[in-house]
Short mmCIF file of N, CA, C and O in Angstrom, two decimals:
data_model
loop_
_atom_site.label_atom_id
_atom_site.label_comp_id
_atom_site.label_asym_id
_atom_site.label_seq_id
_atom_site.Cartn_x
_atom_site.Cartn_y
_atom_site.Cartn_z
N MET A 1 0.82 -1.19 0.00
CA MET A 1 0.00 0.00 0.00
C MET A 1 0.87 1.26 0.00
O MET A 1 0.61 2.17 -0.77
N ARG A 2 1.87 1.27 0.89
CA ARG A 2 2.76 2.43 0.95
C ARG A 2 3.57 2.55 -0.33
O ARG A 2 3.82 3.65 -0.80
N ALA A 3 3.99 1.46 -0.87
CA ALA A 3 4.78 1.47 -2.10
C ALA A 3 3.96 2.05 -3.25
O ALA A 3 4.46 2.84 -4.05
N THR A 4 2.70 1.69 -3.33
CA THR A 4 1.83 2.21 -4.38
C THR A 4 1.65 3.72 -4.22
O THR A 4 1.69 4.47 -5.21
N PHE A 5 1.48 4.16 -2.99
CA PHE A 5 1.32 5.58 -2.71
C PHE A 5 2.57 6.36 -3.12
O PHE A 5 2.49 7.43 -3.72
N VAL A 6 3.75 5.83 -2.80
CA VAL A 6 5.01 6.49 -3.13
C VAL A 6 5.18 6.56 -4.65
O VAL A 6 5.58 7.58 -5.20
N VAL A 7 4.85 5.47 -5.35
CA VAL A 7 4.99 5.45 -6.81
C VAL A 7 4.04 6.46 -7.44
O VAL A 7 4.41 7.20 -8.36
N LEU A 8 2.81 6.51 -6.96
CA LEU A 8 1.85 7.47 -7.51
C LEU A 8 2.28 8.92 -7.24
O LEU A 8 2.13 9.79 -8.08
N THR A 9 2.82 9.18 -6.07
CA THR A 9 3.29 10.52 -5.71
C THR A 9 4.44 10.94 -6.62
O THR A 9 4.48 12.07 -7.11
N LEU A 10 5.39 10.03 -6.86
CA LEU A 10 6.51 10.33 -7.74
C LEU A 10 6.04 10.56 -9.17
O LEU A 10 6.52 11.48 -9.86
N ALA A 11 5.11 9.76 -9.62
CA ALA A 11 4.59 9.91 -10.98
C ALA A 11 3.90 11.27 -11.14
O ALA A 11 4.06 11.96 -12.14
N PHE A 12 3.13 11.65 -10.13
CA PHE A 12 2.44 12.94 -10.17
C PHE A 12 3.45 14.10 -10.17
O PHE A 12 3.31 15.07 -10.90
N ALA A 13 4.49 13.99 -9.33
CA ALA A 13 5.51 15.04 -9.24
C ALA A 13 6.24 15.20 -10.57
O ALA A 13 6.51 16.31 -11.02
N LEU A 14 6.57 14.11 -11.23
CA LEU A 14 7.25 14.17 -12.51
C LEU A 14 6.35 14.78 -13.59
O LEU A 14 6.80 15.53 -14.44
N THR A 15 5.07 14.47 -13.54
CA THR A 15 4.12 15.00 -14.51
C THR A 15 4.00 16.51 -14.34
O THR A 15 3.99 17.26 -15.33
N VAL A 16 3.90 16.98 -13.12
CA VAL A 16 3.74 18.41 -12.85
C VAL A 16 4.98 19.18 -13.29
O VAL A 16 4.89 20.20 -13.95
N THR A 17 6.16 18.70 -12.94
CA THR A 17 7.38 19.42 -13.33
C THR A 17 7.59 19.37 -14.83
O THR A 17 8.08 20.32 -15.41
N GLY A 18 7.22 18.34 -15.47
CA GLY A 18 7.32 18.25 -16.92
C GLY A 18 6.43 19.26 -17.60
O GLY A 18 6.81 19.89 -18.58
N CYS A 19 5.24 19.48 -17.08
CA CYS A 19 4.30 20.44 -17.67
C CYS A 19 4.79 21.87 -17.49
O CYS A 19 4.65 22.69 -18.38
N THR A 20 5.35 22.18 -16.35
CA THR A 20 5.79 23.55 -16.12
C THR A 20 6.97 23.90 -17.01
O THR A 20 7.07 25.02 -17.47
N LYS A 21 7.85 22.98 -17.27
CA LYS A 21 8.96 23.27 -18.16
C LYS A 21 8.45 23.55 -19.56
O LYS A 21 8.92 24.45 -20.23
N GLN A 22 7.48 22.79 -20.00
CA GLN A 22 6.94 22.99 -21.34
C GLN A 22 6.25 24.34 -21.46
O GLN A 22 6.47 25.06 -22.42
N SER A 23 5.43 24.70 -20.50
CA SER A 23 4.72 25.97 -20.59
C SER A 23 5.69 27.14 -20.48
O SER A 23 5.48 28.17 -21.10
N GLY A 24 6.77 27.01 -19.71
CA GLY A 24 7.76 28.06 -19.62
C GLY A 24 8.46 28.28 -20.95
O GLY A 24 8.74 29.40 -21.35
N THR A 25 8.73 27.21 -21.65
CA THR A 25 9.36 27.30 -22.96
C THR A 25 8.44 27.99 -23.95
O THR A 25 8.87 28.83 -24.74
N GLU A 26 7.16 27.65 -23.91
CA GLU A 26 6.18 28.27 -24.81
C GLU A 26 6.06 29.75 -24.53
O GLU A 26 5.95 30.55 -25.45
N THR A 27 6.10 30.14 -23.27
CA THR A 27 6.00 31.55 -22.91
C THR A 27 7.20 32.33 -23.45
O THR A 27 7.05 33.43 -23.96
N LYS A 28 8.40 31.75 -23.33
CA LYS A 28 9.59 32.42 -23.85
C LYS A 28 9.51 32.57 -25.36
O LYS A 28 9.91 33.59 -25.91
N GLN A 29 9.01 31.56 -26.05
CA GLN A 29 8.89 31.63 -27.49
C GLN A 29 7.88 32.69 -27.91
O GLN A 29 8.11 33.43 -28.86
N LYS A 30 6.78 32.78 -27.19
CA LYS A 30 5.77 33.81 -27.50
C LYS A 30 6.34 35.20 -27.29
O LYS A 30 6.11 36.11 -28.08
N ALA A 31 7.07 35.40 -26.19
CA ALA A 31 7.65 36.70 -25.89
C ALA A 31 8.67 37.11 -26.94
O ALA A 31 8.78 38.28 -27.31
N ALA A 32 9.43 36.15 -27.46
CA ALA A 32 10.42 36.45 -28.47
C ALA A 32 9.76 36.78 -29.81
O ALA A 32 10.26 37.59 -30.58
N ALA A 33 8.62 36.16 -30.07
CA ALA A 33 7.94 36.37 -31.36
C ALA A 33 7.19 37.70 -31.40
O ALA A 33 7.09 38.33 -32.45
N GLU A 34 6.66 38.17 -30.27
CA GLU A 34 5.87 39.39 -30.23
C GLU A 34 6.78 40.62 -30.13
O GLU A 34 7.76 40.60 -29.41
N PRO A 35 6.48 41.71 -30.83
CA PRO A 35 7.26 42.94 -30.68
C PRO A 35 7.00 43.55 -29.30
O PRO A 35 5.98 43.29 -28.67
N LEU A 36 7.93 44.38 -28.86
CA LEU A 36 7.85 44.97 -27.53
C LEU A 36 6.69 45.95 -27.39
O LEU A 36 6.05 46.01 -26.36
N CYS A 37 6.45 46.74 -28.40
CA CYS A 37 5.38 47.73 -28.31
C CYS A 37 4.74 47.91 -29.69
O CYS A 37 5.41 47.84 -30.70
N MET A 38 3.47 48.12 -29.66
CA MET A 38 2.74 48.35 -30.90
C MET A 38 1.87 49.57 -30.72
O MET A 38 1.25 49.71 -29.68
N PRO A 39 1.71 50.45 -31.63
CA PRO A 39 2.45 50.57 -32.88
C PRO A 39 3.88 51.04 -32.63
O PRO A 39 4.22 51.45 -31.51
N VAL A 40 4.69 51.01 -33.65
CA VAL A 40 6.09 51.39 -33.52
C VAL A 40 6.17 52.87 -33.17
O VAL A 40 5.51 53.70 -33.80
N PRO A 41 6.94 53.25 -32.14
CA PRO A 41 7.06 54.65 -31.73
C PRO A 41 7.69 55.51 -32.83
O PRO A 41 8.65 55.09 -33.48
N VAL A 42 7.14 56.70 -33.01
CA VAL A 42 7.61 57.62 -34.05
C VAL A 42 8.02 58.93 -33.40
O VAL A 42 7.31 59.47 -32.55
N ARG A 43 9.17 59.44 -33.82
CA ARG A 43 9.64 60.73 -33.31
C ARG A 43 9.24 61.80 -34.32
O ARG A 43 9.46 61.67 -35.51
N HIS A 44 8.67 62.90 -33.82
CA HIS A 44 8.16 63.98 -34.67
C HIS A 44 9.10 65.19 -34.58
O HIS A 44 8.92 66.06 -33.72
N TYR A 45 10.06 65.25 -35.49
CA TYR A 45 11.05 66.33 -35.46
C TYR A 45 10.44 67.69 -35.76
O TYR A 45 10.83 68.69 -35.15
N GLN A 46 9.47 67.75 -36.69
CA GLN A 46 8.88 69.04 -37.05
C GLN A 46 8.10 69.63 -35.87
O GLN A 46 8.11 70.84 -35.66
N TRP A 47 7.44 68.79 -35.09
CA TRP A 47 6.72 69.29 -33.93
C TRP A 47 7.69 69.71 -32.83
O TRP A 47 7.40 70.63 -32.06
N GLU A 48 8.82 69.04 -32.76
CA GLU A 48 9.84 69.43 -31.78
C GLU A 48 10.34 70.85 -32.07
O GLU A 48 10.49 71.66 -31.15
N GLU A 49 10.58 71.14 -33.34
CA GLU A 49 11.04 72.48 -33.72
C GLU A 49 9.98 73.53 -33.40
O GLU A 49 10.30 74.62 -32.93
N ARG A 50 8.73 73.21 -33.66
CA ARG A 50 7.64 74.14 -33.36
C ARG A 50 7.54 74.39 -31.85
O ARG A 50 7.41 75.53 -31.41
N ALA A 51 7.65 73.33 -31.07
CA ALA A 51 7.60 73.46 -29.61
C ALA A 51 8.80 74.25 -29.10
O ALA A 51 8.67 75.06 -28.18
N ARG A 52 9.96 74.05 -29.71
CA ARG A 52 11.17 74.77 -29.32
C ARG A 52 10.99 76.27 -29.58
O ARG A 52 11.36 77.11 -28.74
N SER A 53 10.40 76.63 -30.72
CA SER A 53 10.22 78.06 -31.04
C SER A 53 9.17 78.69 -30.12
O SER A 53 9.31 79.85 -29.73
N ILE A 54 8.12 77.95 -29.78
CA ILE A 54 7.11 78.48 -28.85
C ILE A 54 7.72 78.70 -27.47
O ILE A 54 7.50 79.73 -26.83
N THR A 55 8.53 77.75 -27.02
CA THR A 55 9.16 77.85 -25.71
C THR A 55 10.19 78.97 -25.69
O THR A 55 10.35 79.64 -24.67
N ALA A 56 10.87 79.20 -26.79
CA ALA A 56 11.89 80.26 -26.85
C ALA A 56 11.27 81.65 -26.69
O ALA A 56 11.97 82.59 -26.29
N ASN A 57 9.97 81.79 -26.98
CA ASN A 57 9.30 83.09 -26.83
C ASN A 57 9.04 83.47 -25.38
O ASN A 57 8.72 84.62 -25.10
N VAL A 58 9.18 82.52 -24.47
CA VAL A 58 8.98 82.81 -23.04
C VAL A 58 10.26 83.42 -22.50
O VAL A 58 11.36 82.89 -22.70
N LYS A 59 10.13 84.55 -21.82
CA LYS A 59 11.29 85.25 -21.30
C LYS A 59 11.90 84.51 -20.11
O LYS A 59 11.19 83.95 -19.29
N GLY A 60 13.24 84.54 -20.06
CA GLY A 60 13.95 83.98 -18.91
C GLY A 60 14.52 82.60 -19.14
O GLY A 60 15.18 82.05 -18.26
N ILE A 61 14.32 82.00 -20.30
CA ILE A 61 14.81 80.65 -20.57
C ILE A 61 16.13 80.74 -21.31
O ILE A 61 16.24 81.43 -22.32
N ASP A 62 17.13 80.01 -20.82
CA ASP A 62 18.46 80.03 -21.44
C ASP A 62 18.70 78.84 -22.36
O ASP A 62 19.40 78.97 -23.35
N LYS A 63 18.15 77.68 -22.01
CA LYS A 63 18.39 76.47 -22.79
C LYS A 63 17.10 75.67 -22.89
O LYS A 63 16.36 75.56 -21.91
N ILE A 64 16.85 75.10 -24.07
CA ILE A 64 15.62 74.33 -24.30
C ILE A 64 15.99 73.00 -24.95
O ILE A 64 16.75 72.96 -25.91
N VAL A 65 15.44 71.91 -24.40
CA VAL A 65 15.58 70.59 -25.00
C VAL A 65 14.17 70.05 -25.18
O VAL A 65 13.38 70.03 -24.24
N VAL A 66 13.85 69.63 -26.41
CA VAL A 66 12.50 69.15 -26.72
C VAL A 66 12.60 67.78 -27.40
O VAL A 66 13.46 67.57 -28.24
N MET A 67 11.71 66.89 -27.01
CA MET A 67 11.63 65.58 -27.65
C MET A 67 10.17 65.15 -27.68
O MET A 67 9.50 65.21 -26.65
N GLN A 68 9.69 64.74 -28.85
CA GLN A 68 8.32 64.27 -28.96
C GLN A 68 8.30 62.90 -29.61
O GLN A 68 8.70 62.73 -30.75
N ILE A 69 7.78 61.93 -28.87
CA ILE A 69 7.57 60.58 -29.35
C ILE A 69 6.07 60.33 -29.28
O ILE A 69 5.47 60.43 -28.20
N ASP A 70 5.47 60.01 -30.41
CA ASP A 70 4.03 59.81 -30.52
C ASP A 70 3.31 61.04 -29.97
O ASP A 70 3.51 62.13 -30.46
N LYS A 71 2.53 60.88 -28.91
CA LYS A 71 1.79 62.02 -28.34
C LYS A 71 2.45 62.58 -27.09
O LYS A 71 1.89 63.45 -26.43
N GLU A 72 3.62 62.09 -26.74
CA GLU A 72 4.33 62.55 -25.54
C GLU A 72 5.32 63.65 -25.91
O GLU A 72 6.28 63.43 -26.63
N LEU A 73 5.07 64.86 -25.43
CA LEU A 73 5.94 66.01 -25.68
C LEU A 73 6.69 66.33 -24.39
O LEU A 73 6.08 66.71 -23.39
N ASP A 74 8.00 66.15 -24.42
CA ASP A 74 8.84 66.38 -23.25
C ASP A 74 9.72 67.59 -23.49
O ASP A 74 10.46 67.65 -24.48
N VAL A 75 9.63 68.57 -22.58
CA VAL A 75 10.38 69.81 -22.71
C VAL A 75 11.18 70.02 -21.43
O VAL A 75 10.64 69.96 -20.33
N ALA A 76 12.47 70.28 -21.61
CA ALA A 76 13.34 70.60 -20.48
C ALA A 76 13.87 72.00 -20.69
O ALA A 76 14.37 72.32 -21.78
N ILE A 77 13.74 72.83 -19.67
CA ILE A 77 14.20 74.22 -19.78
C ILE A 77 15.23 74.50 -18.71
O ILE A 77 15.15 73.96 -17.60
N GLN A 78 16.19 75.34 -19.07
CA GLN A 78 17.19 75.76 -18.09
C GLN A 78 17.05 77.25 -17.89
O GLN A 78 17.04 78.03 -18.84
N VAL A 79 16.95 77.63 -16.63
CA VAL A 79 16.76 79.03 -16.24
C VAL A 79 17.90 79.39 -15.30
O VAL A 79 18.19 78.65 -14.37
N THR A 80 18.56 80.52 -15.55
CA THR A 80 19.68 80.91 -14.70
C THR A 80 19.47 82.31 -14.15
O THR A 80 18.52 83.01 -14.50
N ASN A 81 20.39 82.70 -13.30
CA ASN A 81 20.43 84.02 -12.67
C ASN A 81 19.14 84.33 -11.91
O ASN A 81 18.59 83.46 -11.23
N PHE A 82 18.65 85.54 -12.03
CA PHE A 82 17.49 85.96 -11.26
C PHE A 82 16.20 85.34 -11.75
O PHE A 82 15.19 85.34 -11.04
N ASN A 83 16.20 84.80 -12.94
CA ASN A 83 15.00 84.16 -13.48
C ASN A 83 14.65 82.88 -12.72
O ASN A 83 13.52 82.42 -12.78
N ARG A 84 15.60 82.30 -12.02
CA ARG A 84 15.31 81.07 -11.28
C ARG A 84 14.31 81.31 -10.14
O ARG A 84 13.67 80.38 -9.68
N PHE A 85 14.18 82.57 -9.70
CA PHE A 85 13.19 82.88 -8.67
C PHE A 85 11.76 82.80 -9.22
O PHE A 85 10.82 82.65 -8.46
N LYS A 86 11.65 82.93 -10.53
CA LYS A 86 10.33 82.84 -11.18
C LYS A 86 10.17 81.50 -11.92
O LYS A 86 9.37 81.39 -12.83
N LEU A 87 10.93 80.51 -11.51
CA LEU A 87 10.98 79.23 -12.23
C LEU A 87 9.61 78.58 -12.35
O LEU A 87 9.21 78.13 -13.43
N GLU A 88 8.87 78.54 -11.26
CA GLU A 88 7.56 77.88 -11.28
C GLU A 88 6.60 78.57 -12.25
O GLU A 88 5.90 77.91 -13.02
N SER A 89 6.58 79.89 -12.24
CA SER A 89 5.68 80.61 -13.15
C SER A 89 6.14 80.46 -14.61
O SER A 89 5.30 80.37 -15.51
N ILE A 90 7.44 80.36 -14.84
CA ILE A 90 7.95 80.15 -16.20
C ILE A 90 7.54 78.77 -16.70
O ILE A 90 7.08 78.62 -17.83
N GLN A 91 7.66 77.76 -15.84
CA GLN A 91 7.24 76.40 -16.21
C GLN A 91 5.75 76.36 -16.55
O GLN A 91 5.35 75.73 -17.53
N LYS A 92 4.94 77.02 -15.74
CA LYS A 92 3.49 77.03 -16.00
C LYS A 92 3.17 77.74 -17.31
O LYS A 92 2.31 77.31 -18.06
N GLU A 93 3.87 78.83 -17.57
CA GLU A 93 3.63 79.57 -18.81
C GLU A 93 4.02 78.73 -20.03
O GLU A 93 3.29 78.70 -21.02
N VAL A 94 5.14 78.03 -19.94
CA VAL A 94 5.56 77.15 -21.04
C VAL A 94 4.52 76.05 -21.26
O VAL A 94 4.11 75.77 -22.38
N GLY A 95 4.09 75.42 -20.17
CA GLY A 95 3.08 74.37 -20.27
C GLY A 95 1.79 74.86 -20.88
O GLY A 95 1.18 74.18 -21.72
N LYS A 96 1.36 76.06 -20.49
CA LYS A 96 0.11 76.63 -21.01
C LYS A 96 0.22 76.92 -22.51
O LYS A 96 -0.68 76.57 -23.27
N LYS A 97 1.32 77.53 -22.93
CA LYS A 97 1.49 77.85 -24.35
C LYS A 97 1.59 76.59 -25.21
O LYS A 97 1.05 76.54 -26.31
N LEU A 98 2.28 75.58 -24.69
CA LEU A 98 2.41 74.33 -25.45
C LEU A 98 1.08 73.59 -25.52
O LEU A 98 0.77 72.96 -26.53
N LYS A 99 0.29 73.67 -24.45
CA LYS A 99 -1.02 73.00 -24.45
C LYS A 99 -1.95 73.65 -25.47
O LYS A 99 -2.75 72.98 -26.11
N GLU A 100 -1.83 74.96 -25.64
CA GLU A 100 -2.63 75.66 -26.65
C GLU A 100 -2.21 75.24 -28.06
O GLU A 100 -3.04 75.08 -28.94
N ALA A 101 -0.91 75.08 -28.26
CA ALA A 101 -0.40 74.72 -29.59
C ALA A 101 -0.57 73.23 -29.91
O ALA A 101 -0.77 72.86 -31.06
N PHE A 102 -0.47 72.39 -28.88
CA PHE A 102 -0.58 70.94 -29.05
C PHE A 102 -1.66 70.40 -28.11
O PHE A 102 -1.35 69.81 -27.07
N PRO A 103 -2.93 70.58 -28.44
CA PRO A 103 -3.99 70.17 -27.51
C PRO A 103 -4.10 68.65 -27.31
O PRO A 103 -4.56 68.21 -26.26
N ASP A 104 -3.66 67.86 -28.27
CA ASP A 104 -3.78 66.41 -28.15
C ASP A 104 -2.57 65.76 -27.49
O ASP A 104 -2.59 64.57 -27.19
N ALA A 105 -1.51 66.52 -27.25
CA ALA A 105 -0.27 65.96 -26.72
C ALA A 105 -0.29 65.92 -25.19
O ALA A 105 -0.93 66.73 -24.53
N ASN A 106 0.43 64.94 -24.65
CA ASN A 106 0.68 64.87 -23.21
C ASN A 106 1.99 65.61 -22.97
O ASN A 106 3.05 65.16 -23.39
N ILE A 107 1.91 66.75 -22.30
CA ILE A 107 3.06 67.64 -22.18
C ILE A 107 3.69 67.51 -20.80
O ILE A 107 3.00 67.52 -19.78
N HIS A 108 5.02 67.38 -20.80
CA HIS A 108 5.80 67.30 -19.57
C HIS A 108 6.89 68.36 -19.64
O HIS A 108 7.68 68.38 -20.58
N VAL A 109 6.92 69.25 -18.64
CA VAL A 109 7.91 70.33 -18.61
C VAL A 109 8.72 70.18 -17.33
O VAL A 109 8.15 69.99 -16.25
N THR A 110 10.05 70.26 -17.45
CA THR A 110 10.90 70.16 -16.27
C THR A 110 12.02 71.19 -16.35
O THR A 110 12.39 71.64 -17.43
N ALA A 111 12.56 71.53 -15.19
CA ALA A 111 13.71 72.41 -15.10
C ALA A 111 14.82 71.76 -14.27
O ALA A 111 15.80 72.41 -13.92
N ASP A 112 14.66 70.49 -13.98
CA ASP A 112 15.64 69.74 -13.21
C ASP A 112 16.91 69.55 -14.04
O ASP A 112 16.86 69.07 -15.18
N LYS A 113 18.06 69.92 -13.49
CA LYS A 113 19.31 69.90 -14.24
C LYS A 113 19.69 68.49 -14.71
O LYS A 113 20.16 68.31 -15.82
N ARG A 114 19.47 67.52 -13.87
CA ARG A 114 19.81 66.14 -14.24
C ARG A 114 18.90 65.64 -15.37
O ARG A 114 19.36 64.99 -16.31
N LEU A 115 17.63 65.96 -15.28
CA LEU A 115 16.69 65.54 -16.32
C LEU A 115 16.97 66.27 -17.64
O LEU A 115 16.79 65.69 -18.71
N ILE A 116 17.41 67.52 -17.55
CA ILE A 116 17.79 68.25 -18.76
C ILE A 116 18.93 67.52 -19.45
O ILE A 116 18.91 67.30 -20.66
N LYS A 117 19.92 67.13 -18.67
CA LYS A 117 21.08 66.44 -19.23
C LYS A 117 20.67 65.09 -19.84
O LYS A 117 21.10 64.74 -20.94
N ASP A 118 19.82 64.33 -19.12
CA ASP A 118 19.38 63.03 -19.63
C ASP A 118 18.54 63.16 -20.90
O ASP A 118 18.71 62.39 -21.84
N LEU A 119 17.65 64.14 -20.93
CA LEU A 119 16.82 64.35 -22.11
C LEU A 119 17.67 64.84 -23.29
O LEU A 119 17.44 64.44 -24.43
N GLN A 120 18.67 65.67 -23.01
CA GLN A 120 19.58 66.15 -24.05
C GLN A 120 20.33 64.97 -24.67
O GLN A 120 20.43 64.87 -25.89
N LYS A 121 20.81 64.09 -23.83
CA LYS A 121 21.54 62.91 -24.30
C LYS A 121 20.65 62.03 -25.17
O LYS A 121 21.05 61.58 -26.24
N LEU A 122 19.42 61.80 -24.72
CA LEU A 122 18.47 60.97 -25.46
C LEU A 122 18.06 61.65 -26.76
O LEU A 122 17.89 61.00 -27.79
N SER A 123 17.93 62.96 -26.73
CA SER A 123 17.51 63.73 -27.90
C SER A 123 18.58 63.75 -28.99
O SER A 123 18.26 63.76 -30.18
N GLU A 124 19.84 63.78 -28.61
CA GLU A 124 20.93 63.87 -29.57
C GLU A 124 21.16 62.57 -30.33
O GLU A 124 21.70 62.58 -31.42
N GLU A 125 20.76 61.45 -29.74
CA GLU A 125 20.94 60.16 -30.42
C GLU A 125 19.94 60.05 -31.56
O GLU A 125 18.78 60.44 -31.41
N PRO A 126 20.36 59.52 -32.71
CA PRO A 126 19.42 59.37 -33.83
C PRO A 126 18.33 58.35 -33.49
O PRO A 126 18.59 57.38 -32.78
N TRP A 127 17.13 58.61 -34.00
CA TRP A 127 16.01 57.70 -33.73
C TRP A 127 16.21 56.43 -34.53
O TRP A 127 16.38 56.47 -35.74
N PRO A 128 16.19 55.27 -33.87
CA PRO A 128 16.46 54.01 -34.57
C PRO A 128 15.32 53.58 -35.49
O PRO A 128 14.16 53.89 -35.25
N THR A 129 15.68 52.85 -36.54
CA THR A 129 14.68 52.29 -37.45
C THR A 129 14.28 50.89 -37.01
O THR A 129 13.23 50.40 -37.43
N ASP A 130 15.08 50.26 -36.17
CA ASP A 130 14.77 48.94 -35.64
C ASP A 130 13.65 49.04 -34.60
O ASP A 130 13.67 49.93 -33.75
N VAL A 131 12.68 48.14 -34.68
CA VAL A 131 11.51 48.19 -33.79
C VAL A 131 11.92 48.01 -32.33
O VAL A 131 11.49 48.77 -31.46
N LYS A 132 12.77 47.04 -32.06
CA LYS A 132 13.18 46.78 -30.68
C LYS A 132 13.92 47.98 -30.09
O LYS A 132 13.68 48.37 -28.95
N ALA A 133 14.82 48.55 -30.87
CA ALA A 133 15.59 49.70 -30.39
C ALA A 133 14.68 50.92 -30.17
O ALA A 133 14.84 51.65 -29.18
N ALA A 134 13.72 51.12 -31.06
CA ALA A 134 12.79 52.24 -30.90
C ALA A 134 11.93 52.06 -29.65
O ALA A 134 11.68 53.01 -28.91
N CYS A 135 11.49 50.85 -29.42
CA CYS A 135 10.69 50.57 -28.22
C CYS A 135 11.53 50.76 -26.96
O CYS A 135 11.03 51.25 -25.94
N GLN A 136 12.79 50.39 -27.01
CA GLN A 136 13.68 50.56 -25.86
C GLN A 136 13.89 52.05 -25.56
O GLN A 136 13.89 52.46 -24.41
N LYS A 137 14.06 52.85 -26.62
CA LYS A 137 14.22 54.30 -26.41
C LYS A 137 12.95 54.91 -25.83
O LYS A 137 13.02 55.79 -24.97
N LYS A 138 11.80 54.45 -26.32
CA LYS A 138 10.54 54.97 -25.78
C LYS A 138 10.41 54.60 -24.31
O LYS A 138 9.94 55.39 -23.50
N LYS A 139 10.85 53.41 -23.95
CA LYS A 139 10.81 52.97 -22.56
C LYS A 139 11.69 53.86 -21.69
O LYS A 139 11.29 54.27 -20.59
N SER A 140 12.89 54.19 -22.17
CA SER A 140 13.77 55.06 -21.39
C SER A 140 13.20 56.47 -21.29
O SER A 140 13.36 57.15 -20.28
N LEU A 141 12.49 56.92 -22.32
CA LEU A 141 11.83 58.22 -22.26
C LEU A 141 10.70 58.20 -21.24
O LEU A 141 10.49 59.17 -20.51
N LYS A 142 9.97 57.10 -21.18
CA LYS A 142 8.89 56.97 -20.19
C LYS A 142 9.45 57.05 -18.77
O LYS A 142 8.81 57.62 -17.88
N GLU A 143 10.62 56.46 -18.55
CA GLU A 143 11.25 56.53 -17.23
C GLU A 143 11.60 57.97 -16.87
O GLU A 143 11.44 58.39 -15.73
N LEU A 144 12.06 58.75 -17.86
CA LEU A 144 12.34 60.16 -17.63
C LEU A 144 11.05 60.93 -17.31
O LEU A 144 11.04 61.79 -16.44
N GLU A 145 9.98 60.60 -18.03
CA GLU A 145 8.70 61.27 -17.80
C GLU A 145 8.18 61.05 -16.38
O GLU A 145 7.58 61.93 -15.78
N LYS A 146 8.42 59.86 -15.85
CA LYS A 146 8.00 59.57 -14.48
C LYS A 146 8.71 60.48 -13.48
O LYS A 146 8.14 60.84 -12.45
N LYS A 147 9.95 60.84 -13.79
CA LYS A 147 10.72 61.70 -12.90
C LYS A 147 10.31 63.17 -13.02
O LYS A 147 10.54 63.95 -12.10
N MET A 148 9.72 63.53 -14.17
CA MET A 148 9.26 64.91 -14.36
C MET A 148 8.02 65.14 -13.53
O MET A 148 7.18 64.26 -13.39
N LYS A 149 7.86 66.33 -13.04
CA LYS A 149 6.71 66.60 -12.17
C LYS A 149 5.54 67.22 -12.92
O LYS A 149 4.45 67.30 -12.40
N GLY A 150 5.73 67.70 -14.12
CA GLY A 150 4.64 68.36 -14.81
C GLY A 150 4.57 68.01 -16.26
O GLY A 150 5.28 67.24 -16.79
#
């Protein structure tokens, strides 16, 4: 009786572990076959230039970095000297003007020095034509957006 129980338990354990290995392999194959993000992210250079010119009209801004992927418009501004005391109002003014010009876009404005540097680095790199690389860049941009407060 005990021997039968032990044999049945071992048979059941082998069956369960065999099934999990198979399903894990299928999951990896599905993940490799599917693209990371759909549709493929597109960078809009012409809208970036328009946003840069709109932002440049706001007084007190020394440096502007703009990047737009799909509907996400990310703007980093650098303000120096006495203008830094009006930083919050400058950020709000930039956000308001961009929202008027791009009503369908999700706009993020920051003046954080580290985020300016990170966005500048990401902006200077050419936009990849490879789907995986484009999705990876969009993912890194999303991480920057999480750090932005507005």
